[in-house]
Amino acid sequence: MKFKDIRDMRQQVLIKQQNKVDGTMSLNTYQFDQVRVRNKLARMVILHEYPLSIVDHIEFREFVADLQPMFKLVIRNTLKSDILKIYDNEREKTLKMTDKNGSRMAITTNMWTSNNKKRGFVYVPSPHTKDVLAEVLVDCLLEWNIDRKLSTITIDNCSTNDVMIRLLLNKLDTSSLMLGGSMFHMRCATHILNLIVQDGLSLIGDGIKRIRDSVIYCIGSPKRRQKFEENAHQLRVQCTKELVLDCKTR
């Protein structure tokens, strides 16, 4: 085929496509789209949580150049802008979906400290007092327009959260809540169960400490680990598992 513009000849290539139903193969033309590929790059960074600096990595730039020389790799600020556009679009779709949905929402919230905040939904400024927590949560509910669509909120069983709930109810329209908000506060059953277990474990804390110290000693070096396995074999202890130090918070 003859092309009037040399750029068209470079953009259009033949690609092989397989029919998922009958397995037949066909050849179709593919035309490169800079905007579409930029969007794919941004979604890749979001999905796999790659750093924005990936577009500055030498090997990545060379890989992209060899894979598709026509793609103009963006700088990190442009990549950040593309990611924020995707967020805005997804947020708009979510708002429309929740507005059409007549059901109520049960939410849960928790606080943790993170160095990069990449997994956090909302940044909470210090100090994390009951007033700050209530204000941030109300702002979030209003931002997503779900303050009148709530059923319950589940939080950890602590005194700070008890006061926060009272402040939250003062800021919300209780007439829009079920039973005037009397069932609004739900205490996390997992957290309560953990408190019960920790209270019970405290009775045998000395024995647990000895076990942990023994495990730490045995796995402290390859020689000790090997000696432990030899002793277990000598005592005919049949086990394929290894000693693992438990995590206290789990």
XYZ file of C-alpha atoms in Angstrom:
250
model
C 0.000 0.000 0.000
C 1.127 3.513 -0.705
C 0.707 6.143 1.988
C 0.378 9.829 1.333
C 2.107 10.633 4.606
C 5.155 8.717 5.781
C 3.893 9.090 9.382
C 0.823 7.014 8.535
C 3.031 4.212 7.254
C 4.949 4.188 10.550
C 1.838 4.186 12.681
C -0.114 1.406 10.997
C 1.150 -2.120 11.564
C -0.381 -5.569 11.179
C -1.243 -7.396 14.394
C -2.400 -10.971 14.832
C -5.610 -11.487 16.800
C -7.096 -14.794 17.931
C -10.832 -15.363 18.175
C -11.607 -16.555 21.713
C -14.657 -18.521 20.530
C -13.447 -20.640 17.630
C -9.690 -20.051 17.849
C -9.377 -18.671 14.312
C -6.649 -16.147 13.562
C -7.009 -12.835 11.743
C -4.795 -9.907 10.797
C -5.851 -6.375 11.625
C -4.215 -2.980 11.447
C -3.070 -1.256 14.619
C -2.565 2.470 14.889
C -0.384 3.917 17.640
C -2.115 6.330 20.026
C 0.096 8.448 22.304
C -2.773 9.431 24.642
C -3.971 5.847 25.044
C -0.484 4.567 25.892
C 0.047 7.399 28.385
C -3.153 6.351 30.112
C -1.957 2.733 30.215
C 1.339 3.842 31.742
C -0.455 5.782 34.485
C -2.745 2.827 35.267
C 0.259 0.501 35.432
C 1.910 2.764 38.027
C -1.329 2.905 40.037
C -1.986 -0.836 39.966
C 1.553 -1.963 40.860
C 2.391 1.067 43.028
C 5.509 1.879 41.048
C 7.317 5.109 41.977
C 6.780 8.103 39.722
C 10.537 8.094 39.151
C 10.176 4.967 37.010
C 9.993 7.241 33.957
C 13.508 8.461 34.851
C 15.026 4.972 35.081
C 17.533 4.488 32.280
C 16.732 0.854 31.529
C 12.985 1.523 31.540
C 13.415 4.405 29.088
C 15.548 2.234 26.810
C 13.022 -0.605 27.044
C 10.156 1.706 26.039
C 12.196 3.223 23.213
C 12.963 -0.211 21.755
C 9.410 -1.446 22.263
C 7.709 1.555 20.641
C 10.047 4.285 19.343
C 7.079 6.539 18.572
C 6.023 6.771 22.223
C 7.212 9.990 23.823
C 7.891 9.062 27.448
C 6.525 11.675 29.851
C 8.270 13.235 32.830
C 7.217 12.392 36.376
C 5.143 15.579 36.814
C 3.139 14.732 33.708
C 2.721 11.171 34.950
C 1.440 12.518 38.273
C -1.031 14.735 36.421
C -2.274 11.745 34.389
C -2.770 9.725 37.579
C -4.767 12.509 39.215
C -6.978 12.763 36.115
C -7.709 9.054 36.375
C -8.557 9.505 40.058
C -10.925 12.380 39.276
C -12.679 10.337 36.589
C -13.035 7.286 38.824
C -14.244 9.455 41.692
C -16.899 11.020 39.473
C -18.112 7.581 38.394
C -18.212 6.422 42.030
C -20.231 9.475 43.072
C -22.770 8.831 40.323
C -23.020 5.176 41.325
C -23.591 5.958 45.019
C -26.151 8.641 44.179
C -28.200 6.152 42.153
C -27.922 3.472 44.830
C -30.781 3.731 47.313
C -29.163 1.415 49.860
C -27.352 2.465 53.001
C -23.622 2.092 53.596
C -21.862 0.455 56.524
C -18.332 1.814 56.870
C -15.350 0.993 59.031
C -12.400 3.196 59.868
C -9.031 2.754 61.522
C -5.903 4.776 62.188
C -2.312 3.820 61.516
C 1.033 5.514 61.022
C 2.647 5.283 57.604
C 5.852 6.720 56.208
C 4.483 7.324 52.722
C 0.670 7.417 53.195
C 0.259 5.623 49.864
C -2.288 3.194 51.311
C -4.125 5.754 53.376
C -7.492 7.058 52.275
C -7.358 10.302 54.230
C -4.421 12.061 55.830
C -5.154 12.973 59.469
C -3.064 15.836 60.905
C -1.560 15.553 64.374
C -2.478 15.437 67.165
C -4.963 12.606 66.644
C -7.486 13.836 69.178
C -11.201 13.036 69.222
C -12.011 16.454 67.723
C -9.551 16.058 64.853
C -10.761 12.531 64.075
C -14.409 13.593 64.067
C -13.753 16.617 61.850
C -11.726 14.652 59.297
C -14.312 11.880 59.143
C -17.203 14.300 58.660
C -15.320 16.102 55.883
C -14.739 12.764 54.157
C -18.404 11.780 54.415
C -19.502 15.132 53.006
C -16.926 15.004 50.216
C -18.292 11.654 49.005
C -21.899 12.696 49.662
C -22.692 9.697 51.857
C -23.433 11.489 55.143
C -27.171 10.764 54.706
C -26.723 7.215 53.429
C -24.984 5.677 56.445
C -26.209 2.695 58.409
C -23.379 1.931 60.856
C -19.743 2.757 61.479
C -17.402 0.118 62.930
C -14.355 1.254 64.904
C -11.973 -0.070 67.538
C -13.251 -0.374 71.077
C -11.455 2.477 72.856
C -12.512 5.518 74.858
C -11.273 8.021 72.254
C -13.535 6.509 69.624
C -16.497 6.577 72.014
C -16.166 10.350 72.371
C -15.502 10.737 68.636
C -18.802 9.006 67.849
C -20.684 11.423 70.095
C -19.047 14.381 68.342
C -19.818 12.802 64.980
C -23.500 12.398 65.797
C -23.659 16.087 66.752
C -22.337 17.022 63.310
C -24.605 14.676 61.330
C -28.344 14.813 60.715
C -29.508 12.058 63.064
C -32.941 12.016 61.416
C -31.322 10.450 58.351
C -29.813 7.625 60.443
C -31.509 4.370 61.403
C -33.371 4.648 64.725
C -32.066 8.172 65.122
C -28.467 6.943 65.273
C -28.932 4.624 68.264
C -27.422 1.741 66.233
C -24.832 3.905 64.506
C -21.827 2.918 66.636
C -20.581 -0.652 66.105
C -17.599 -1.914 68.098
C -15.097 -4.034 66.202
C -15.668 -7.649 67.253
C -12.160 -8.630 66.177
C -10.622 -5.963 68.375
C -12.743 -7.036 71.352
C -11.802 -10.685 70.780
C -8.133 -9.707 70.611
C -8.416 -7.892 73.960
C -9.969 -11.000 75.519
C -7.228 -13.230 74.122
C -4.458 -10.880 75.257
C -5.970 -10.792 78.737
C -5.988 -14.593 78.817
C -2.455 -14.879 77.462
C -1.209 -12.574 80.209
C -1.926 -15.388 82.700
C 0.597 -17.627 80.942
C 2.890 -14.792 79.900
C 5.966 -16.260 81.610
C 5.628 -19.545 79.752
C 5.070 -17.800 76.410
C 8.179 -15.656 77.012
C 10.282 -18.773 77.580
C 9.002 -20.304 74.359
C 9.736 -17.140 72.383
C 13.230 -16.878 73.889
C 13.884 -20.514 73.010
C 12.742 -19.994 69.409
C 14.900 -16.878 69.085
C 17.902 -18.818 70.366
C 17.361 -21.824 68.078
C 16.918 -19.789 64.888
C 19.656 -17.302 65.831
C 22.267 -19.020 63.632
C 22.377 -21.787 60.989
C 24.453 -23.984 63.335
C 21.848 -23.797 66.124
C 19.029 -24.460 63.655
C 20.862 -27.523 62.358
C 21.505 -28.794 65.901
C 17.807 -28.382 66.757
C 16.783 -30.366 63.676
C 19.276 -33.107 64.561
C 17.864 -33.366 68.081
C 14.311 -33.512 66.727
C 15.319 -36.283 64.335
C 17.037 -38.190 67.141
C 13.854 -38.005 69.224
C 11.890 -39.203 66.163
C 9.825 -36.015 65.989
C 8.203 -36.118 62.542
C 7.600 -32.552 61.366
C 8.290 -30.823 58.061
C 7.758 -27.312 59.463
C 10.432 -25.005 60.824
C 10.537 -22.869 63.954
C 8.968 -19.483 63.302
C 8.844 -16.573 65.731
C 5.240 -15.449 66.095
C 4.050 -11.871 65.665
C 2.586 -10.536 68.905
C 0.069 -8.282 67.200
C -1.376 -11.248 65.264
